[in-house]
Coordinates of C-alpha atoms in Angstrom, one line a residue:
Chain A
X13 CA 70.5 -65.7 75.8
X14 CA 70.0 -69.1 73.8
X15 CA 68.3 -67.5 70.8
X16 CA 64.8 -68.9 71.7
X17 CA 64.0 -67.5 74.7
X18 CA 64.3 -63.9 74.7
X19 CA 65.3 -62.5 78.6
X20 CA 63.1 -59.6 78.9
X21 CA 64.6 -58.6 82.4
X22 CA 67.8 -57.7 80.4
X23 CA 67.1 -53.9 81.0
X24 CA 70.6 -51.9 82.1
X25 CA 71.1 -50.5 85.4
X26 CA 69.3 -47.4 85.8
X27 CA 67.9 -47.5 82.5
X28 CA 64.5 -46.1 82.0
X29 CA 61.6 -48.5 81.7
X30 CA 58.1 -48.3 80.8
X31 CA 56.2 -51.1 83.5
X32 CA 53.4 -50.4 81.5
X33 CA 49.4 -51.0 81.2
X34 CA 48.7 -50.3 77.1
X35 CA 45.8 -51.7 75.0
X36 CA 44.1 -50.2 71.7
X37 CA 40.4 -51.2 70.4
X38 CA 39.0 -50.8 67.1
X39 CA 35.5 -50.4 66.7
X40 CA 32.3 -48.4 64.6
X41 CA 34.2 -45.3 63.3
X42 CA 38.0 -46.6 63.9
X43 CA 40.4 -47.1 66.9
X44 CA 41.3 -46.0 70.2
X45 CA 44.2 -46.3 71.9
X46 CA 45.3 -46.3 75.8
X47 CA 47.9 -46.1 78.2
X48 CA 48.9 -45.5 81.5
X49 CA 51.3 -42.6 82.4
X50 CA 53.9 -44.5 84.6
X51 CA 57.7 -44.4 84.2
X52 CA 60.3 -45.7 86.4
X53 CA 63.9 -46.4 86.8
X54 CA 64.0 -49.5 89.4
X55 CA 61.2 -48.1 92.2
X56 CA 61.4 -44.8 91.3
X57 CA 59.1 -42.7 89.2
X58 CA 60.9 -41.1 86.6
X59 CA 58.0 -39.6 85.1
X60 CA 54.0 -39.7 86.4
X61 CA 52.2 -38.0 83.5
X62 CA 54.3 -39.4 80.4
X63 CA 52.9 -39.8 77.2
X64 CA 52.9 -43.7 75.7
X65 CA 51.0 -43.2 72.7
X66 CA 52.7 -41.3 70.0
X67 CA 52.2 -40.0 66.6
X68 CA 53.7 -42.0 64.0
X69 CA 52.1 -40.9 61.0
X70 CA 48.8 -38.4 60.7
X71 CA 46.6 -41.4 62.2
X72 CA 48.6 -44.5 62.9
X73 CA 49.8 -44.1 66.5
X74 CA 51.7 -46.5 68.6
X75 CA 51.3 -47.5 72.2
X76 CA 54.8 -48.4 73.7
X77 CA 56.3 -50.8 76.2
X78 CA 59.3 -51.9 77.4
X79 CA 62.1 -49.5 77.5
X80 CA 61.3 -46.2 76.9
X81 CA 64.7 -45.5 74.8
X82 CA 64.1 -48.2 72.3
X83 CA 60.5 -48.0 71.7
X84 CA 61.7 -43.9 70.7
X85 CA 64.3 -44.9 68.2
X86 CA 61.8 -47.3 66.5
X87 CA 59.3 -44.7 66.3
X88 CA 61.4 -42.3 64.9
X89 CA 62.8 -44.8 62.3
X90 CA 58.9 -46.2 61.4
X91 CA 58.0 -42.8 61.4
X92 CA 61.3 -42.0 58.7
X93 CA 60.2 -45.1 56.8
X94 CA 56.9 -43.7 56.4
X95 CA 57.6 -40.5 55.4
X96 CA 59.9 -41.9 52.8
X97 CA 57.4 -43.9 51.0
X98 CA 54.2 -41.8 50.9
X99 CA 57.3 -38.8 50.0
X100 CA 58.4 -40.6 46.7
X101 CA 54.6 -41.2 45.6
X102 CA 54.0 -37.6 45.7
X103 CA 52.0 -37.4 48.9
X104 CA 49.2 -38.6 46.6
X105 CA 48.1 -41.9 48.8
X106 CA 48.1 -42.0 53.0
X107 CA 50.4 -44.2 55.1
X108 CA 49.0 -47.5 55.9
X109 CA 48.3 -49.0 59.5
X110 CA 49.3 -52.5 57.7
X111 CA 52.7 -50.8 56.3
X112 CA 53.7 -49.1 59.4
X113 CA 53.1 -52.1 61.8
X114 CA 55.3 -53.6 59.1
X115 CA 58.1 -51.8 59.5
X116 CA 58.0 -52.1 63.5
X117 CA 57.6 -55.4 63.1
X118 CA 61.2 -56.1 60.7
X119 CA 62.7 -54.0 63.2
X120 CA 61.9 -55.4 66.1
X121 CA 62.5 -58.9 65.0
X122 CA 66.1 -57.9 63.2
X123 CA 67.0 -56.7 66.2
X124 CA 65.3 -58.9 68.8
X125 CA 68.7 -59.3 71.1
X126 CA 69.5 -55.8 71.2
X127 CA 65.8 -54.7 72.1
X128 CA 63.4 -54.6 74.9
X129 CA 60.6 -53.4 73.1
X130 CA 56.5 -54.1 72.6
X131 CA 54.2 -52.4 70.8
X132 CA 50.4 -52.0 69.9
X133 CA 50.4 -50.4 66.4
X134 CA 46.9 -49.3 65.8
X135 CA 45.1 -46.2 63.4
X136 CA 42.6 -45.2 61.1
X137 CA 42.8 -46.7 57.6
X138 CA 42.2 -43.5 55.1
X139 CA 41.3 -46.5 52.3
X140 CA 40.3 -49.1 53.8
X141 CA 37.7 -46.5 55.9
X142 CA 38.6 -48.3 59.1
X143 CA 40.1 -48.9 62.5
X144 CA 42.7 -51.6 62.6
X145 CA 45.0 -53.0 65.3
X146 CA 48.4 -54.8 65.3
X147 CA 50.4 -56.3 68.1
X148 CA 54.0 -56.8 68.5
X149 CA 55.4 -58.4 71.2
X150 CA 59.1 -58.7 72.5
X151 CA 60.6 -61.1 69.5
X152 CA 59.4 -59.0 66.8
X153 CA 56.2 -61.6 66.0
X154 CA 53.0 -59.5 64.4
X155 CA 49.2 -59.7 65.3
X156 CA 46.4 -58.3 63.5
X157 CA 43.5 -58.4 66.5
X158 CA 40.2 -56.8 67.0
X159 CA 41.9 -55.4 70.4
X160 CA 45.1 -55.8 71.9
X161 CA 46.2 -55.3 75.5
X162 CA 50.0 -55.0 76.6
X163 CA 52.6 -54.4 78.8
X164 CA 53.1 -55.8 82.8
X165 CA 49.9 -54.8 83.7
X166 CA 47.7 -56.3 80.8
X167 CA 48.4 -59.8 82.5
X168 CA 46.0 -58.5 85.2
X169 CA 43.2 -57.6 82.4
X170 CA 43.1 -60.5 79.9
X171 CA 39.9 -62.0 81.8
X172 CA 37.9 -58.9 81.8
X173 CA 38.6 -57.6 78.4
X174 CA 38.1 -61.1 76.7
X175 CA 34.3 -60.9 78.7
X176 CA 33.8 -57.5 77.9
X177 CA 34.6 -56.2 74.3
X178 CA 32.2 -56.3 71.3
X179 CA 32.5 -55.4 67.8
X180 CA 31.5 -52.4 66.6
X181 CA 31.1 -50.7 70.1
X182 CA 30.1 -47.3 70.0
X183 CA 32.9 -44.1 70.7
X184 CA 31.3 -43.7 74.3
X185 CA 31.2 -47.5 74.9
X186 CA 35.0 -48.1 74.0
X187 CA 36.2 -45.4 76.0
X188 CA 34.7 -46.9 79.1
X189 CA 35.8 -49.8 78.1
X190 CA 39.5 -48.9 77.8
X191 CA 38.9 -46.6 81.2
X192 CA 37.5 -49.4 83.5
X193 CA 40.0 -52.0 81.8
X194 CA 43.5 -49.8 82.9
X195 CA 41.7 -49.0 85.6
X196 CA 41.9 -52.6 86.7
X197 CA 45.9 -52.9 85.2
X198 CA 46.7 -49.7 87.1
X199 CA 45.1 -50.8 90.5
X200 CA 46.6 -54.5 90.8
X201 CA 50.1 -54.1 88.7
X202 CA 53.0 -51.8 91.0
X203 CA 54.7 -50.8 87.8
X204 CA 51.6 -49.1 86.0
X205 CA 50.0 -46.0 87.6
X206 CA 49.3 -42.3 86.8
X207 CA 46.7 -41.0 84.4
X208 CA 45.1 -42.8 82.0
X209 CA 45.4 -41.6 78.3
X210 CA 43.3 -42.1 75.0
X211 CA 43.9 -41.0 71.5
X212 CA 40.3 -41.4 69.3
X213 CA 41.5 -41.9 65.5
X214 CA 38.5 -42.0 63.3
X215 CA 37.4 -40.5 59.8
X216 CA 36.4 -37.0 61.7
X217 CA 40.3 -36.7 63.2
X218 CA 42.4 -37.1 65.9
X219 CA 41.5 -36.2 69.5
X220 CA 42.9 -36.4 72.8
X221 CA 41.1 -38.1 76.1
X222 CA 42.7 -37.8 80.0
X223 CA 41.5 -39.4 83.2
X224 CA 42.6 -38.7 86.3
X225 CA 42.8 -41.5 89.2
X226 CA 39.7 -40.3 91.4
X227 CA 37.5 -40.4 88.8
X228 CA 38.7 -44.1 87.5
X229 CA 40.7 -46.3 89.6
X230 CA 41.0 -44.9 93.0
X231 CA 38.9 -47.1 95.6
X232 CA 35.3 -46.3 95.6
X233 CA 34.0 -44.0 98.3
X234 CA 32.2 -47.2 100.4
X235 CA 35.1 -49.6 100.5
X236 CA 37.4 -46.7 102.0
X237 CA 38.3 -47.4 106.2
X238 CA 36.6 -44.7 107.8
X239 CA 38.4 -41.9 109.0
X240 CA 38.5 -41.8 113.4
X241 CA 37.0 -39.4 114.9
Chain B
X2 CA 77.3 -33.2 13.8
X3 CA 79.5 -29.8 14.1
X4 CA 80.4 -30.8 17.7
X5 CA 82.2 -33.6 17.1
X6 CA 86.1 -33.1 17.3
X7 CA 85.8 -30.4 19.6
X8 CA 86.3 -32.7 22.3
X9 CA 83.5 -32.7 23.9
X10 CA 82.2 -35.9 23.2
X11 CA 84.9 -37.6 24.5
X12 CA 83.5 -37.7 28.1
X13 CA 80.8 -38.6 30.1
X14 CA 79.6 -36.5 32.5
X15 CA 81.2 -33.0 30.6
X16 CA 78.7 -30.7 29.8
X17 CA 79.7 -29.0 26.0
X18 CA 79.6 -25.0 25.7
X19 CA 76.1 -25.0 24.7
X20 CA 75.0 -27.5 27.9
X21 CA 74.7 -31.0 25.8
X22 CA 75.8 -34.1 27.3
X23 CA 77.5 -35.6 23.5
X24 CA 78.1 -39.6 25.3
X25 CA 74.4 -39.5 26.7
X26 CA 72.8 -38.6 23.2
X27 CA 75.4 -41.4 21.6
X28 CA 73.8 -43.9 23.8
X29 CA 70.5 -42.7 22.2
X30 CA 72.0 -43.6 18.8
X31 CA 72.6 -47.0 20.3
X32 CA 68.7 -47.2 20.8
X33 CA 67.9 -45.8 17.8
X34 CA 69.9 -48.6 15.4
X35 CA 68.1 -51.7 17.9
X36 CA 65.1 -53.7 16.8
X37 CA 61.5 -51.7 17.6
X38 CA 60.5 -52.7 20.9
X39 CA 56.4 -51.5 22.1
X40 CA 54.7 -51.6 25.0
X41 CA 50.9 -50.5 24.8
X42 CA 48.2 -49.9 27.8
X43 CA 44.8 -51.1 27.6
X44 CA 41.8 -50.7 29.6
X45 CA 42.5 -54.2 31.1
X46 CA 45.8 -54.7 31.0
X47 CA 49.6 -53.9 29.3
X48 CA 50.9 -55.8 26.2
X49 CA 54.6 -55.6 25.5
X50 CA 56.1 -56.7 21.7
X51 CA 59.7 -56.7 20.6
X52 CA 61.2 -57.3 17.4
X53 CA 64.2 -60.0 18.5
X54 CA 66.4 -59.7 15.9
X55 CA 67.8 -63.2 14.7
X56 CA 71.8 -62.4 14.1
X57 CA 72.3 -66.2 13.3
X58 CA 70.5 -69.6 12.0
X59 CA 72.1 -71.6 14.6
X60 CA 70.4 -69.5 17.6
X61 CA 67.6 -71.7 19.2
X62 CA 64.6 -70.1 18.0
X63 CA 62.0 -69.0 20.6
X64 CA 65.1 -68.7 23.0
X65 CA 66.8 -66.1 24.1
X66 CA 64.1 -63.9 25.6
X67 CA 64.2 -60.2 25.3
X68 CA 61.3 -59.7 27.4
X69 CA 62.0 -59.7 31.1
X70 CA 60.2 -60.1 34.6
X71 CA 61.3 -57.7 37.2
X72 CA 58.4 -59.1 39.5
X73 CA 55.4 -61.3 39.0
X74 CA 53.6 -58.0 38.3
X75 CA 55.9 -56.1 36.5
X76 CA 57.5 -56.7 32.7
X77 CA 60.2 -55.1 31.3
X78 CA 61.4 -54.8 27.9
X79 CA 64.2 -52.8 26.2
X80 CA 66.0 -52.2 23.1
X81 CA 69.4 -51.2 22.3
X82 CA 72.4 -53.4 24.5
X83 CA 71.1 -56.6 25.2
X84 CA 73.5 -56.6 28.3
X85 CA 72.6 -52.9 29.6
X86 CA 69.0 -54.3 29.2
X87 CA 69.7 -57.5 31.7
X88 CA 71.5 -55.3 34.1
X89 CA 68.8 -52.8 34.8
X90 CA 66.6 -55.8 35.1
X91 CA 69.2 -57.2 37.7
X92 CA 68.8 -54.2 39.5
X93 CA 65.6 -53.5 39.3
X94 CA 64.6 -56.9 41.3
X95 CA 67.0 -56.1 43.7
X96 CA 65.0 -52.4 44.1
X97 CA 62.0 -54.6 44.0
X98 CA 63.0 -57.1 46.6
X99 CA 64.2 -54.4 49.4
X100 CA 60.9 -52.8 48.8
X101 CA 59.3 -55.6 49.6
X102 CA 61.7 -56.6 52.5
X103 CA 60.8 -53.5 54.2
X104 CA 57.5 -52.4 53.2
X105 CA 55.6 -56.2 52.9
X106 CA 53.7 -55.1 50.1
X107 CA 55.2 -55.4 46.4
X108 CA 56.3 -52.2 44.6
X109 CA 54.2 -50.2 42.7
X110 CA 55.2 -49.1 39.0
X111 CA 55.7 -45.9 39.5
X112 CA 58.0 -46.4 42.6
X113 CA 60.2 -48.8 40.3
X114 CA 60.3 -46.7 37.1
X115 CA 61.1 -43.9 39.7
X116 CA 63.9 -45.9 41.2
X117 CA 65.1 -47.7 37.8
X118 CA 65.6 -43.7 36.3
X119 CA 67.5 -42.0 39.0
X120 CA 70.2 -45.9 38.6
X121 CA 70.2 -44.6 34.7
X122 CA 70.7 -41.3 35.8
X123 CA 73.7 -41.6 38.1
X124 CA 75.3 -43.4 34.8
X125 CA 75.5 -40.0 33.1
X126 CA 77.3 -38.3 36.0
X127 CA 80.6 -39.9 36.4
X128 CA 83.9 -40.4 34.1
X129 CA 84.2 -43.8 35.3
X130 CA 81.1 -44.9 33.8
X131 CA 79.1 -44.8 30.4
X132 CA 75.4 -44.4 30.1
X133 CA 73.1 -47.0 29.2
X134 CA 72.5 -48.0 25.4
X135 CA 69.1 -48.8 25.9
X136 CA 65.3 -48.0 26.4
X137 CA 63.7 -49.5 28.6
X138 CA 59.8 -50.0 28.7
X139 CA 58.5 -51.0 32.2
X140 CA 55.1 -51.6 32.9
X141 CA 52.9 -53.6 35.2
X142 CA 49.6 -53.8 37.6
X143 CA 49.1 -52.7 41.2
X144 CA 47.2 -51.6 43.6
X145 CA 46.3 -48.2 41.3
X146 CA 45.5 -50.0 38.5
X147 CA 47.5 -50.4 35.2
X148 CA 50.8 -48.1 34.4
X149 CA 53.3 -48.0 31.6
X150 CA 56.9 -45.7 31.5
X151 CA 59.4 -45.8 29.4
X152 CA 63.2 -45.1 30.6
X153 CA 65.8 -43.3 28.0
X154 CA 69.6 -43.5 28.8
X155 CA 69.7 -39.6 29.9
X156 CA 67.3 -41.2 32.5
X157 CA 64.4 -39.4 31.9
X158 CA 61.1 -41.4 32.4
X159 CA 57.6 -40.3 31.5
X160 CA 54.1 -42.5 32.1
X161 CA 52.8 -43.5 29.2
X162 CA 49.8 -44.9 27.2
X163 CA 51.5 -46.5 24.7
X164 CA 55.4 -45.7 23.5
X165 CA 57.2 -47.3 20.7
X166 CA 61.4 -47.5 20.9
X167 CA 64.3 -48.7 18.6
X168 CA 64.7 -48.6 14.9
X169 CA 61.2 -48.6 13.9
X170 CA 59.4 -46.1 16.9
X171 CA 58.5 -43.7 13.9
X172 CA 56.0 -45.5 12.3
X173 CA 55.4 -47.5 15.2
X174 CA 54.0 -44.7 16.9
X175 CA 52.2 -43.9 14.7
X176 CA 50.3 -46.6 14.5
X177 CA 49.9 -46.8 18.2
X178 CA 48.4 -43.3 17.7
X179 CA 45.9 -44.5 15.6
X180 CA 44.8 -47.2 18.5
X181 CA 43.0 -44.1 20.4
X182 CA 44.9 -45.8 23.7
X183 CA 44.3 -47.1 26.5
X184 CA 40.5 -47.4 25.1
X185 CA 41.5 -51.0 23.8
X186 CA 41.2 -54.5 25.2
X187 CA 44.5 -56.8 26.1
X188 CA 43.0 -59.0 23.1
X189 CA 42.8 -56.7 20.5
X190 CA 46.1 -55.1 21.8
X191 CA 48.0 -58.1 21.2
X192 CA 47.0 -58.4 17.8
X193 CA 47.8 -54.7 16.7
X194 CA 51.5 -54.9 18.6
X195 CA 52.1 -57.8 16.2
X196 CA 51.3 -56.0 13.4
X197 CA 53.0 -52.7 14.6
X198 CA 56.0 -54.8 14.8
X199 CA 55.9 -56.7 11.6
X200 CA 55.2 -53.0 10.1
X201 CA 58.2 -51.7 11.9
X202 CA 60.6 -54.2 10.6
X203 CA 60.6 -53.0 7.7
X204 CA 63.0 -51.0 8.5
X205 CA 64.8 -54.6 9.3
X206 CA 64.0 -55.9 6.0
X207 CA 67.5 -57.7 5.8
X208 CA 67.2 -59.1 8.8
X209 CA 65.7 -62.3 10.1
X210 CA 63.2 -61.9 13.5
X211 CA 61.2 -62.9 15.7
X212 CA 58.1 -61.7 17.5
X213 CA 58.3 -61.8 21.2
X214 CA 55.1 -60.9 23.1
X215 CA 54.2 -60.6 26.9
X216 CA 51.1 -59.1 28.8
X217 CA 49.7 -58.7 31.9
X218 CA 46.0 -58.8 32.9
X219 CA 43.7 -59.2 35.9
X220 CA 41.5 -61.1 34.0
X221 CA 43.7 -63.2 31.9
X222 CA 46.9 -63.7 34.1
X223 CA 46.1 -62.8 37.7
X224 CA 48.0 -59.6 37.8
X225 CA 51.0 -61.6 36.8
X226 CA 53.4 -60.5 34.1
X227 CA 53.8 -64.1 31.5
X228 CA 54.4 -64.5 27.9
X229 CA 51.6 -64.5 25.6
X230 CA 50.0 -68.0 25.2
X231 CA 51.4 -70.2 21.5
X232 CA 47.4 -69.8 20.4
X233 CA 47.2 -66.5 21.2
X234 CA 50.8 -65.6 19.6
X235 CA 49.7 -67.8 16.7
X236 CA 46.5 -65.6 16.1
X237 CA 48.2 -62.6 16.2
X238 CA 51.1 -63.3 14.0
X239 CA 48.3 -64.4 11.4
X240 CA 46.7 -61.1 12.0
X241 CA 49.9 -59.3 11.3
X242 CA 51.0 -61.7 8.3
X243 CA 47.6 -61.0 6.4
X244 CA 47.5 -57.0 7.3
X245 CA 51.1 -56.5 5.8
X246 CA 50.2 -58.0 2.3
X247 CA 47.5 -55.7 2.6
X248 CA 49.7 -52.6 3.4
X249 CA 52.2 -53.3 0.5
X250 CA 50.8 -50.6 -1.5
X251 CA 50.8 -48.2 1.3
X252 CA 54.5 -48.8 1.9
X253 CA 55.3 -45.1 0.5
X254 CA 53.1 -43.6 3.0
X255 CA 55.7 -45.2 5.8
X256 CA 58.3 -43.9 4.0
X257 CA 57.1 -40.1 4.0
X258 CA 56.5 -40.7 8.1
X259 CA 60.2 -41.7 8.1
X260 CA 61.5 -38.8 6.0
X261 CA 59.6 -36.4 8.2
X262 CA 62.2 -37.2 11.0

């Protein structure tokens, strides 16, 4: 590696990767996030339901791509961090999103040779009332978006999720949004695949969303070569 | 003091028969023989005042500061060891900086006094070491607003609205009593600290001083911690200067306040 560059094929033999379709949206009442369910070591599926969005703190989540190992230690050390500093103020004030992408963010880039990791930091803000999103890609840079996509299959979304998201969408509106979005990344890229899954942070709490592939991104009924007699 | 030459005091960090810690409450004496140092809390804003005692003509005056800046937003003064009092500043921007390194967001007060009092602590625990000879008065702005603590060498630290230390704390609390705190404006504030100090040095009257004065305000510095403007300092000296001719008749009224120690 030449220090600018950063080889993101470096993954060890048999190590676990997550080929991965991710994205989180804010909008009116805070964020979702969304991921496919795919994990695989070389062309075999390690794991068809797996869960990419995890809890870091009450209601900042991360979405996580690359390999599955890192992307678990740097949870766990955010998620350390965290608990550290709203611990010595007495529990008195929530975690921020702002802190918490932080803190993935100094790790990722400290350790930008040793990792394979990207991440879409994203929750709801207890002060600041609202939904925000950060992106960090491999090489441990940090992005504060309206929405962020991620992952090998997000190259096959950009064009459709730049046309189609709006500020302030409604709940309903941004969860068919996500849906028919990793739909797409699930249907053209070999690495993504499964379920899709959606965790809804807003002021009300947290709650979980699963699709399955025949109601998303299976081929619709018409375009399916009919069955001989 | 019974205690002493019972060998208890000998060593830090052995507790005597009746659970007293003799070096830590030494190191108190330390404070209590320094020049009166005061840091107040307004409604908009902190004012520190110290009474820099002037050991020698030849020192360049309005040198020597014995007010210090942790961060941009956070002041620090103490009395008692002028060296203990640069070393805990040392380390409290060190504290300050890895907060910031990891966090992105500069340290609140309470998470500096917090860390500042468990470093003075751990100097009370070990034979190797001695405690710290001072007091330190930390105080600053963020994101909650305005907050003030003062750090003894046991380590103990408590939030305060105003707090007086050194020679003079007596009286000088009791004049920052009378203030009805933190109902006051960083204005008026600086003007009573320099008369609380000039009031406290009586206790100084040998020595030569001078007034030092810092503050911090949202409106007046940004949030920053900075040394109170020359006109400002000017004002409030004059303030003091014309007060104390007025108080020299109530001079046995301090006196009673001190015998009541």
């Amino acid at each position: 590696m030449n220090g600018v560059s950063v080889d993101i094929n470096h993954l060890k033999k048999g190590e676990v990767n997550l080929g991965t379709s991710i994205m989180a949206v804010t909008f009116k009442d805070g964020v979702i996030l969304g991921a496919d369910s795919r994990t695989t070591t070389g062309a075999y599926i390690a794991n068809r339901v797996t869960d990419k969005l995890t809890q870091v703190y009450d209601k900042i989540w991360c979405c996580r791509s690359g390999s599955a190992a890192d992307t678990q230690a740097i949870t766990d050390i955010v998620r350390s961090y965290l608990t550290y500093q709203v611990g010595s103020d007495n529990f008195e004030r929530p975690a921020s999103v702002n802190v918490a992408a932080s803190i993935f963010q100094e790790l990722c880039y400290n350790n930008k040779d040793n990792l394979t990791a990207g991440i879409i930091c994203a929750g709801y803000d207890e002060e600041k009332q609202q939904g925000e999103v950060y992106s960090i890609p491999i090489g441990g840079s940090i992005h504060k978006q309206d929405f962020a996509i991620a992952g090998s299959g997000s190259g096959f979304i950009y064009g459709y999720c730049n046309e189609n998201f709006r500020k302030n969408m409604t709940r309903d509106e941004t969860v068919n949004f996500i849906r028919k979005s990793l739909g797409q990344a699930i249907k053209w890229d070999g690495s993504s695949g499964g379920v899709i899954r959606m965790i809804v942070l807003t002021k009300a709490g947290i709650e979980r969303l699963i699709f399955y592939p025949e109601e998303t991104y299976l081929v619709p009924k018409e375009f399916e070569i009919p069955q001989a007699a | 003091m019974t205690s002493i030459g019972t060998g208890y005091d000998l060593s830090n960090s052995i507790f005597s028969p009746d659970g007293r810690n003799f070096q830590v409450e030494y190191a108190a004496k330390a404070v209590e023989n320094a020049g009166t140092s005061i840091g107040i809390k307004c409604e908009d804003g902190i004012v520190f005042a110290t009474e820099k005692l002037v050991s020698s003509k030849l020192l360049v005056s309005g040198a020597n500061k014995r007010i210090q800046t942790i961060d941009r937003h956070i002041g620090v003064v103490s009395s008692g060891l002028v060296p203990d009092g640069r070393h805990i500043v040392n380390r409290g921007r060190q504290e300050s900086k890895s907060y910031k390194g990891i966090f992105k967001q500069p340290i609140s007060i309470p998470q500096i006094a917090s860390r500042l009092g468990n470093y003075v602590q751990v100097y009370t625990t070990a034979n190797s070491v001695r405690p710290f000879g001072i007091s330190t008065i930390v105080g600053g702005h963020d994101s909650q607003g305005y907050h003030l603590y003062m750090i003894e060498p046991s380590g103990v630290y408590w939030g305060y609205q105003g707090i007086a230390v050194g020679k003079g704390r007596q009286s000088a609390k009791s004049e920052l009593e009378k203030l009805k705190l933190p109902g006051i404006k960083v204005k008026d504030a600086i003007k009573e600290a320099a008369k609380i100090i000039y009031t406290a040095h009586e206790d100084f009257k040998d020595k030569d001083f001078e007034l030092e004065m810092s503050w911090i305000s949202e409106e007046f510095t940004n949030g920053r911690h900075e040394f109170v403007p020359e006109d400002l300092l000017a004002e409030a000296k004059k303030y003091a200067e014309e007060d104390e001719d007025e108080d020299d008749e109530d001079d046995e009224d301090d006196e009673d306040e001190e015998m009541a120690e």
